[in-house]
Amino acid sequence: MRLLRSCYRWFLAHVPGGPVRGPVVGLVALFAINAALAFAPWSTATRVLVGVLPLLAAGLALVAYRVNSGVLERHRTLLAHYADVIYDELQPLVHIVAWEERATLAANGDAETEVTVTATPAADGVRVLRLRFQAGWDQPEAQRSLVKAVVRGVLVDELPGARFAVSTSWREDGRFDLAVHFQEPIPAGSEVRVVVTLFWPGKCAPLMRFGEPDAFAYRFAGSVPHVSLALRLPRGVDVFYDALGFDRGDPGFVLESVRSPADRTEVVFSATDLQPDRRVGVRLDVV
């Protein structure tokens, strides 16, 4: 029995906390009990009865998990709401100086994106930077839950620093809100740079899997001196592309494609002195 207790304590010490803990412990207990029943000298009826009890416990644990997940999602929604209130009342809270984005698209529509954001707080004591992202289609909730985000600071020597704490939430219109929480308040007029790494399963599925045109567009609340986007397509894939929100040749805008030595097409878009609430970008169509 001491050995069993020691194994049980070791197992609990290595199980993550939160709403996942209950279902994991219940499932392992279910397997352990059913394994023990195979060697127990009981009648068949007793074995069936004892075997059903863990199933009921696992069902209750699953219900508890679903309830806890709903509570967590409500908390995230409230956090996003009050972040909006703060941003709306104190605008402009943060000025975006530069937005530099590179995205690698997979043949199945997955996207790996790295965004370097340079921002300047307009007031002392800023602790949160809110960023928004969106796919070009209404993704199912199951796919949205698979989106992963990591945010790091950029050091003076351009190397990535330690990760920042982040909180995320989804809006009804499909926008993905990402709040970056700084450990120390950022003084007004200073400059902060962060690198956001996003793994977004199925973000470009309509474009890559079903051949539907897709738009990659930006719209900022304030003016932004520099915006750039590089879309790297899978090997051997060609695309048509159009300017979105501007005409080719307009001053301050660049839209072109290049072919890498590895036979990958990269569509590059950039804009300077982008004005508030102007939606610009590029529209792709796979050949």
mmCIF file of C-alpha atoms in Angstrom:
data_model
loop_
_atom_site.group_PDB
_atom_site.id
_atom_site.type_symbol
_atom_site.label_atom_id
_atom_site.label_comp_id
_atom_site.label_asym_id
_atom_site.label_seq_id
_atom_site.Cartn_x
_atom_site.Cartn_y
_atom_site.Cartn_z
ATOM 1 C CA MET A 1 0.000 0.000 0.000
ATOM 2 C CA ARG A 2 2.862 2.411 0.722
ATOM 3 C CA LEU A 3 4.165 1.846 -2.780
ATOM 4 C CA LEU A 4 0.721 2.564 -4.238
ATOM 5 C CA ARG A 5 0.371 5.739 -2.169
ATOM 6 C CA SER A 6 3.826 6.914 -3.270
ATOM 7 C CA CYS A 7 2.970 6.285 -6.929
ATOM 8 C CA TYR A 8 -0.330 8.132 -6.520
ATOM 9 C CA ARG A 9 1.360 11.163 -4.934
ATOM 10 C CA TRP A 10 4.003 11.197 -7.674
ATOM 11 C CA PHE A 11 1.261 11.103 -10.311
ATOM 12 C CA LEU A 12 -0.665 14.004 -8.731
ATOM 13 C CA ALA A 13 2.527 16.057 -8.525
ATOM 14 C CA HIS A 14 2.966 15.773 -12.297
ATOM 15 C CA VAL A 15 -0.624 16.407 -13.366
ATOM 16 C CA PRO A 16 -1.243 20.033 -14.457
ATOM 17 C CA GLY A 17 -3.670 22.117 -12.462
ATOM 18 C CA GLY A 18 -6.819 23.870 -13.657
ATOM 19 C CA PRO A 19 -9.942 22.362 -15.165
ATOM 20 C CA VAL A 20 -7.963 19.584 -16.879
ATOM 21 C CA ARG A 21 -6.817 18.020 -13.605
ATOM 22 C CA GLY A 22 -10.141 16.423 -12.653
ATOM 23 C CA PRO A 23 -10.780 14.582 -15.943
ATOM 24 C CA VAL A 24 -7.163 13.367 -16.138
ATOM 25 C CA VAL A 25 -7.181 11.967 -12.598
ATOM 26 C CA GLY A 26 -10.611 10.415 -13.120
ATOM 27 C CA LEU A 27 -9.592 8.743 -16.358
ATOM 28 C CA VAL A 28 -6.430 7.234 -14.890
ATOM 29 C CA ALA A 29 -8.399 6.048 -11.859
ATOM 30 C CA LEU A 30 -10.927 4.447 -14.210
ATOM 31 C CA PHE A 31 -8.215 2.445 -15.956
ATOM 32 C CA ALA A 32 -6.609 1.453 -12.666
ATOM 33 C CA ILE A 33 -9.872 0.222 -11.147
ATOM 34 C CA ASN A 34 -10.838 -1.765 -14.212
ATOM 35 C CA ALA A 35 -7.377 -3.340 -14.300
ATOM 36 C CA ALA A 36 -7.752 -4.329 -10.644
ATOM 37 C CA LEU A 37 -11.180 -5.828 -11.324
ATOM 38 C CA ALA A 38 -9.652 -8.318 -13.717
ATOM 39 C CA PHE A 39 -7.836 -9.956 -10.799
ATOM 40 C CA ALA A 40 -10.472 -9.470 -8.071
ATOM 41 C CA PRO A 41 -12.178 -12.697 -6.837
ATOM 42 C CA TRP A 42 -15.696 -11.221 -7.168
ATOM 43 C CA SER A 43 -18.787 -12.322 -8.959
ATOM 44 C CA THR A 44 -19.568 -10.988 -12.433
ATOM 45 C CA ALA A 45 -22.436 -8.838 -11.104
ATOM 46 C CA THR A 46 -20.162 -7.227 -8.500
ATOM 47 C CA ARG A 47 -17.518 -6.535 -11.113
ATOM 48 C CA VAL A 48 -20.074 -4.876 -13.395
ATOM 49 C CA LEU A 49 -21.409 -2.725 -10.541
ATOM 50 C CA VAL A 50 -17.974 -1.604 -9.425
ATOM 51 C CA GLY A 51 -16.949 -1.020 -13.041
ATOM 52 C CA VAL A 52 -19.915 1.297 -13.683
ATOM 53 C CA LEU A 53 -19.073 3.584 -10.755
ATOM 54 C CA PRO A 54 -15.831 4.900 -12.306
ATOM 55 C CA LEU A 55 -17.718 5.558 -15.543
ATOM 56 C CA LEU A 56 -20.194 7.697 -13.630
ATOM 57 C CA ALA A 57 -17.342 9.496 -11.903
ATOM 58 C CA ALA A 58 -15.643 10.137 -15.252
ATOM 59 C CA GLY A 59 -18.934 11.525 -16.607
ATOM 60 C CA LEU A 60 -19.275 13.885 -13.659
ATOM 61 C CA ALA A 61 -15.648 14.987 -14.112
ATOM 62 C CA LEU A 62 -16.359 15.748 -17.770
ATOM 63 C CA VAL A 63 -19.402 17.823 -16.826
ATOM 64 C CA ALA A 64 -17.311 19.736 -14.285
ATOM 65 C CA TYR A 65 -14.676 20.349 -16.945
ATOM 66 C CA ARG A 66 -17.252 21.782 -19.363
ATOM 67 C CA VAL A 67 -18.668 24.054 -16.642
ATOM 68 C CA ASN A 68 -15.200 25.296 -15.660
ATOM 69 C CA SER A 69 -14.341 25.932 -19.324
ATOM 70 C CA GLY A 70 -17.487 28.045 -19.692
ATOM 71 C CA VAL A 71 -16.603 30.093 -16.619
ATOM 72 C CA LEU A 72 -13.066 30.630 -17.913
ATOM 73 C CA GLU A 73 -14.378 31.804 -21.293
ATOM 74 C CA ARG A 74 -16.743 34.280 -19.585
ATOM 75 C CA HIS A 75 -13.821 35.664 -17.576
ATOM 76 C CA ARG A 76 -11.828 36.102 -20.779
ATOM 77 C CA THR A 77 -14.727 37.914 -22.411
ATOM 78 C CA LEU A 78 -15.076 40.266 -19.438
ATOM 79 C CA LEU A 79 -11.346 40.975 -19.450
ATOM 80 C CA ALA A 80 -11.492 41.854 -23.148
ATOM 81 C CA HIS A 81 -14.534 44.067 -22.552
ATOM 82 C CA TYR A 82 -12.861 46.131 -19.840
ATOM 83 C CA ALA A 83 -9.680 46.373 -21.897
ATOM 84 C CA ASP A 84 -11.848 47.895 -24.629
ATOM 85 C CA VAL A 85 -13.347 50.349 -22.148
ATOM 86 C CA ILE A 86 -9.872 51.470 -21.071
ATOM 87 C CA TYR A 87 -8.649 51.809 -24.641
ATOM 88 C CA ASP A 88 -11.774 53.659 -25.788
ATOM 89 C CA GLU A 89 -11.711 56.143 -22.908
ATOM 90 C CA LEU A 90 -7.975 56.828 -23.006
ATOM 91 C CA GLN A 91 -7.396 56.874 -26.764
ATOM 92 C CA PRO A 92 -4.805 57.132 -28.027
ATOM 93 C CA LEU A 93 -3.255 54.985 -25.282
ATOM 94 C CA VAL A 94 -0.510 53.494 -27.458
ATOM 95 C CA HIS A 95 0.805 54.639 -30.849
ATOM 96 C CA ILE A 96 1.847 51.911 -33.275
ATOM 97 C CA VAL A 97 5.073 53.086 -34.903
ATOM 98 C CA ALA A 98 5.751 50.019 -37.057
ATOM 99 C CA TRP A 99 4.000 46.751 -37.872
ATOM 100 C CA GLU A 100 6.217 44.211 -39.679
ATOM 101 C CA GLU A 101 4.609 40.863 -40.447
ATOM 102 C CA ARG A 102 5.892 37.696 -42.094
ATOM 103 C CA ALA A 103 3.558 34.749 -42.686
ATOM 104 C CA THR A 104 4.351 31.289 -44.003
ATOM 105 C CA LEU A 105 1.351 29.499 -45.488
ATOM 106 C CA ALA A 106 1.079 25.711 -45.624
ATOM 107 C CA ALA A 107 -0.682 23.707 -48.326
ATOM 108 C CA ASN A 108 -3.433 22.715 -45.853
ATOM 109 C CA GLY A 109 -4.167 26.351 -44.950
ATOM 110 C CA ASP A 110 -2.243 26.552 -41.680
ATOM 111 C CA ALA A 111 -0.317 29.783 -41.117
ATOM 112 C CA GLU A 112 2.759 30.523 -39.022
ATOM 113 C CA THR A 113 3.106 34.252 -38.510
ATOM 114 C CA GLU A 114 5.725 36.456 -36.889
ATOM 115 C CA VAL A 115 4.798 40.081 -36.240
ATOM 116 C CA THR A 116 7.253 42.638 -34.901
ATOM 117 C CA VAL A 117 5.342 45.538 -33.359
ATOM 118 C CA THR A 118 7.023 48.789 -32.359
ATOM 119 C CA ALA A 119 4.868 51.014 -30.163
ATOM 120 C CA THR A 120 5.105 54.186 -28.085
ATOM 121 C CA PRO A 121 2.847 54.750 -25.039
ATOM 122 C CA ALA A 122 1.024 58.078 -25.060
ATOM 123 C CA ALA A 123 0.665 58.120 -21.267
ATOM 124 C CA ASP A 124 2.675 57.010 -18.256
ATOM 125 C CA GLY A 125 1.958 53.711 -16.584
ATOM 126 C CA VAL A 126 0.851 51.687 -19.629
ATOM 127 C CA ARG A 127 0.953 47.986 -18.749
ATOM 128 C CA VAL A 128 -1.055 46.415 -21.572
ATOM 129 C CA LEU A 129 -0.682 46.409 -25.344
ATOM 130 C CA ARG A 130 -3.776 45.193 -27.210
ATOM 131 C CA LEU A 131 -3.388 43.665 -30.659
ATOM 132 C CA ARG A 132 -6.015 42.220 -32.994
ATOM 133 C CA PHE A 133 -5.853 39.561 -35.673
ATOM 134 C CA GLN A 134 -8.442 37.975 -37.929
ATOM 135 C CA ALA A 135 -8.816 35.195 -40.478
ATOM 136 C CA GLY A 136 -10.523 35.914 -43.761
ATOM 137 C CA TRP A 137 -13.386 33.511 -43.037
ATOM 138 C CA ASP A 138 -15.676 32.444 -40.210
ATOM 139 C CA GLN A 139 -13.711 29.636 -38.593
ATOM 140 C CA PRO A 140 -15.441 26.996 -36.450
ATOM 141 C CA GLU A 141 -14.930 27.388 -32.720
ATOM 142 C CA ALA A 142 -13.060 24.075 -32.517
ATOM 143 C CA GLN A 143 -10.379 25.434 -34.856
ATOM 144 C CA ARG A 144 -10.160 28.775 -33.090
ATOM 145 C CA SER A 145 -9.253 27.021 -29.850
ATOM 146 C CA LEU A 146 -6.108 25.640 -31.528
ATOM 147 C CA VAL A 147 -4.585 29.080 -32.183
ATOM 148 C CA LYS A 148 -1.376 29.537 -30.179
ATOM 149 C CA ALA A 149 0.359 32.842 -29.433
ATOM 150 C CA VAL A 150 3.762 33.580 -27.906
ATOM 151 C CA VAL A 151 4.990 37.148 -27.310
ATOM 152 C CA ARG A 152 8.569 38.125 -26.514
ATOM 153 C CA GLY A 153 10.302 41.440 -26.097
ATOM 154 C CA VAL A 154 13.089 42.539 -28.457
ATOM 155 C CA LEU A 155 16.368 43.355 -26.750
ATOM 156 C CA VAL A 156 18.784 46.121 -27.755
ATOM 157 C CA ASP A 157 20.894 43.662 -29.770
ATOM 158 C CA GLU A 158 17.777 42.540 -31.700
ATOM 159 C CA LEU A 159 17.674 39.185 -29.912
ATOM 160 C CA PRO A 160 14.328 37.949 -28.506
ATOM 161 C CA GLY A 161 13.847 38.265 -24.768
ATOM 162 C CA ALA A 162 11.754 36.373 -22.233
ATOM 163 C CA ARG A 163 8.087 35.718 -22.876
ATOM 164 C CA PHE A 164 5.413 38.160 -21.775
ATOM 165 C CA ALA A 165 2.195 37.043 -20.128
ATOM 166 C CA VAL A 166 -0.726 37.241 -22.550
ATOM 167 C CA SER A 167 -4.495 36.925 -22.386
ATOM 168 C CA THR A 168 -6.663 36.093 -25.379
ATOM 169 C CA SER A 169 -10.325 36.251 -26.353
ATOM 170 C CA TRP A 170 -12.463 35.815 -29.455
ATOM 171 C CA ARG A 171 -15.031 38.317 -30.655
ATOM 172 C CA GLU A 172 -18.328 37.441 -32.263
ATOM 173 C CA ASP A 173 -17.096 38.749 -35.618
ATOM 174 C CA GLY A 174 -14.141 36.337 -35.558
ATOM 175 C CA ARG A 175 -11.456 38.772 -34.464
ATOM 176 C CA PHE A 176 -8.767 37.422 -32.146
ATOM 177 C CA ASP A 177 -7.795 39.810 -29.346
ATOM 178 C CA LEU A 178 -4.348 39.432 -27.847
ATOM 179 C CA ALA A 179 -3.411 41.475 -24.769
ATOM 180 C CA VAL A 180 0.295 41.677 -23.920
ATOM 181 C CA HIS A 181 0.924 42.318 -20.207
ATOM 182 C CA PHE A 182 4.151 44.103 -19.290
ATOM 183 C CA GLN A 183 5.809 43.356 -15.948
ATOM 184 C CA GLU A 184 6.679 47.028 -15.437
ATOM 185 C CA PRO A 185 4.716 50.130 -16.532
ATOM 186 C CA ILE A 186 6.020 51.672 -19.747
ATOM 187 C CA PRO A 187 6.780 55.415 -19.527
ATOM 188 C CA ALA A 188 5.215 57.817 -21.998
ATOM 189 C CA GLY A 189 7.334 58.559 -25.053
ATOM 190 C CA SER A 190 9.500 55.458 -24.664
ATOM 191 C CA GLU A 191 9.626 52.757 -27.311
ATOM 192 C CA VAL A 192 8.720 49.104 -26.818
ATOM 193 C CA ARG A 193 9.181 46.308 -29.343
ATOM 194 C CA VAL A 194 7.570 42.902 -29.141
ATOM 195 C CA VAL A 195 7.597 39.877 -31.428
ATOM 196 C CA VAL A 196 4.302 37.981 -31.683
ATOM 197 C CA THR A 197 4.541 34.415 -32.969
ATOM 198 C CA LEU A 198 1.202 32.933 -34.023
ATOM 199 C CA PHE A 199 0.437 29.394 -35.087
ATOM 200 C CA TRP A 200 -3.029 29.537 -36.648
ATOM 201 C CA PRO A 201 -4.383 26.208 -37.946
ATOM 202 C CA GLY A 202 -6.683 26.600 -40.951
ATOM 203 C CA LYS A 203 -6.389 30.377 -41.128
ATOM 204 C CA CYS A 204 -5.984 30.325 -44.932
ATOM 205 C CA ALA A 205 -7.914 27.118 -45.654
ATOM 206 C CA PRO A 206 -10.332 28.727 -48.174
ATOM 207 C CA LEU A 207 -7.371 30.054 -50.171
ATOM 208 C CA MET A 208 -5.078 27.036 -50.024
ATOM 209 C CA ARG A 209 -7.530 24.131 -49.935
ATOM 210 C CA PHE A 210 -10.602 25.388 -51.804
ATOM 211 C CA GLY A 211 -9.110 27.963 -54.170
ATOM 212 C CA GLU A 212 -11.148 30.913 -52.870
ATOM 213 C CA PRO A 213 -9.591 34.419 -53.007
ATOM 214 C CA ASP A 214 -8.477 35.723 -49.619
ATOM 215 C CA ALA A 215 -7.768 39.242 -48.364
ATOM 216 C CA PHE A 216 -4.917 40.189 -46.025
ATOM 217 C CA ALA A 217 -5.801 43.680 -44.862
ATOM 218 C CA TYR A 218 -4.970 46.205 -42.161
ATOM 219 C CA ARG A 219 -6.931 48.976 -40.495
ATOM 220 C CA PHE A 220 -5.512 50.918 -37.544
ATOM 221 C CA ALA A 221 -7.247 53.390 -35.234
ATOM 222 C CA GLY A 222 -4.341 55.836 -35.488
ATOM 223 C CA SER A 223 -1.826 56.741 -38.159
ATOM 224 C CA VAL A 224 1.042 54.243 -38.552
ATOM 225 C CA PRO A 225 4.363 55.347 -40.096
ATOM 226 C CA HIS A 226 5.313 51.903 -41.423
ATOM 227 C CA VAL A 227 3.397 48.681 -42.219
ATOM 228 C CA SER A 228 4.802 45.676 -44.061
ATOM 229 C CA LEU A 229 3.611 42.173 -44.887
ATOM 230 C CA ALA A 230 5.434 39.273 -46.540
ATOM 231 C CA LEU A 231 3.331 36.220 -47.485
ATOM 232 C CA ARG A 232 5.416 33.134 -48.186
ATOM 233 C CA LEU A 233 3.516 30.505 -50.193
ATOM 234 C CA PRO A 234 4.149 26.755 -50.329
ATOM 235 C CA ARG A 235 6.765 25.466 -52.736
ATOM 236 C CA GLY A 236 5.555 25.456 -56.340
ATOM 237 C CA VAL A 237 2.356 27.461 -55.661
ATOM 238 C CA ASP A 238 1.705 30.559 -57.773
ATOM 239 C CA VAL A 239 -0.866 33.287 -57.104
ATOM 240 C CA PHE A 240 -2.525 36.265 -58.706
ATOM 241 C CA TYR A 241 -2.710 39.306 -56.443
ATOM 242 C CA ASP A 242 -4.406 42.682 -56.360
ATOM 243 C CA ALA A 243 -3.953 45.849 -54.331
ATOM 244 C CA LEU A 244 -6.630 46.340 -51.691
ATOM 245 C CA GLY A 245 -7.603 49.903 -50.707
ATOM 246 C CA PHE A 246 -5.065 51.637 -52.970
ATOM 247 C CA ASP A 247 -3.901 51.731 -56.585
ATOM 248 C CA ARG A 248 -0.588 50.304 -57.685
ATOM 249 C CA GLY A 249 1.827 53.155 -58.126
ATOM 250 C CA ASP A 250 0.280 55.244 -55.324
ATOM 251 C CA PRO A 251 3.024 57.054 -53.372
ATOM 252 C CA GLY A 252 3.949 55.265 -50.177
ATOM 253 C CA PHE A 253 2.690 51.824 -51.270
ATOM 254 C CA VAL A 254 4.632 48.842 -52.591
ATOM 255 C CA LEU A 255 3.160 45.557 -53.846
ATOM 256 C CA GLU A 256 5.295 42.960 -55.590
ATOM 257 C CA SER A 257 6.142 39.265 -55.722
ATOM 258 C CA VAL A 258 9.523 37.543 -55.718
ATOM 259 C CA ARG A 259 10.601 33.947 -56.328
ATOM 260 C CA SER A 260 13.094 32.435 -53.889
ATOM 261 C CA PRO A 261 15.836 29.970 -54.907
ATOM 262 C CA ALA A 262 13.751 27.277 -53.142
ATOM 263 C CA ASP A 263 10.927 27.801 -55.698
ATOM 264 C CA ARG A 264 8.664 29.608 -53.254
ATOM 265 C CA THR A 265 6.683 32.700 -54.200
ATOM 266 C CA GLU A 266 6.610 35.559 -51.710
ATOM 267 C CA VAL A 267 4.135 38.431 -52.047
ATOM 268 C CA VAL A 268 5.354 41.607 -50.365
ATOM 269 C CA PHE A 269 3.204 44.594 -49.372
ATOM 270 C CA SER A 270 4.283 47.755 -47.560
ATOM 271 C CA ALA A 271 2.830 51.160 -46.743
ATOM 272 C CA THR A 272 4.204 54.331 -45.199
ATOM 273 C CA ASP A 273 2.256 56.964 -43.279
ATOM 274 C CA LEU A 274 -0.896 54.879 -43.253
ATOM 275 C CA GLN A 275 -3.847 57.049 -42.225
ATOM 276 C CA PRO A 276 -6.365 56.098 -39.493
ATOM 277 C CA ASP A 277 -9.268 53.794 -40.392
ATOM 278 C CA ARG A 278 -7.984 53.211 -43.920
ATOM 279 C CA ARG A 279 -8.277 49.547 -44.921
ATOM 280 C CA VAL A 280 -5.403 48.482 -47.156
ATOM 281 C CA GLY A 281 -3.596 45.274 -48.005
ATOM 282 C CA VAL A 282 -3.428 42.586 -50.666
ATOM 283 C CA ARG A 283 -5.897 40.090 -52.130
ATOM 284 C CA LEU A 284 -4.543 36.692 -53.200
ATOM 285 C CA ASP A 285 -5.938 34.105 -55.591
ATOM 286 C CA VAL A 286 -4.141 30.759 -56.068
ATOM 287 C CA VAL A 287 -3.385 29.912 -59.695
#
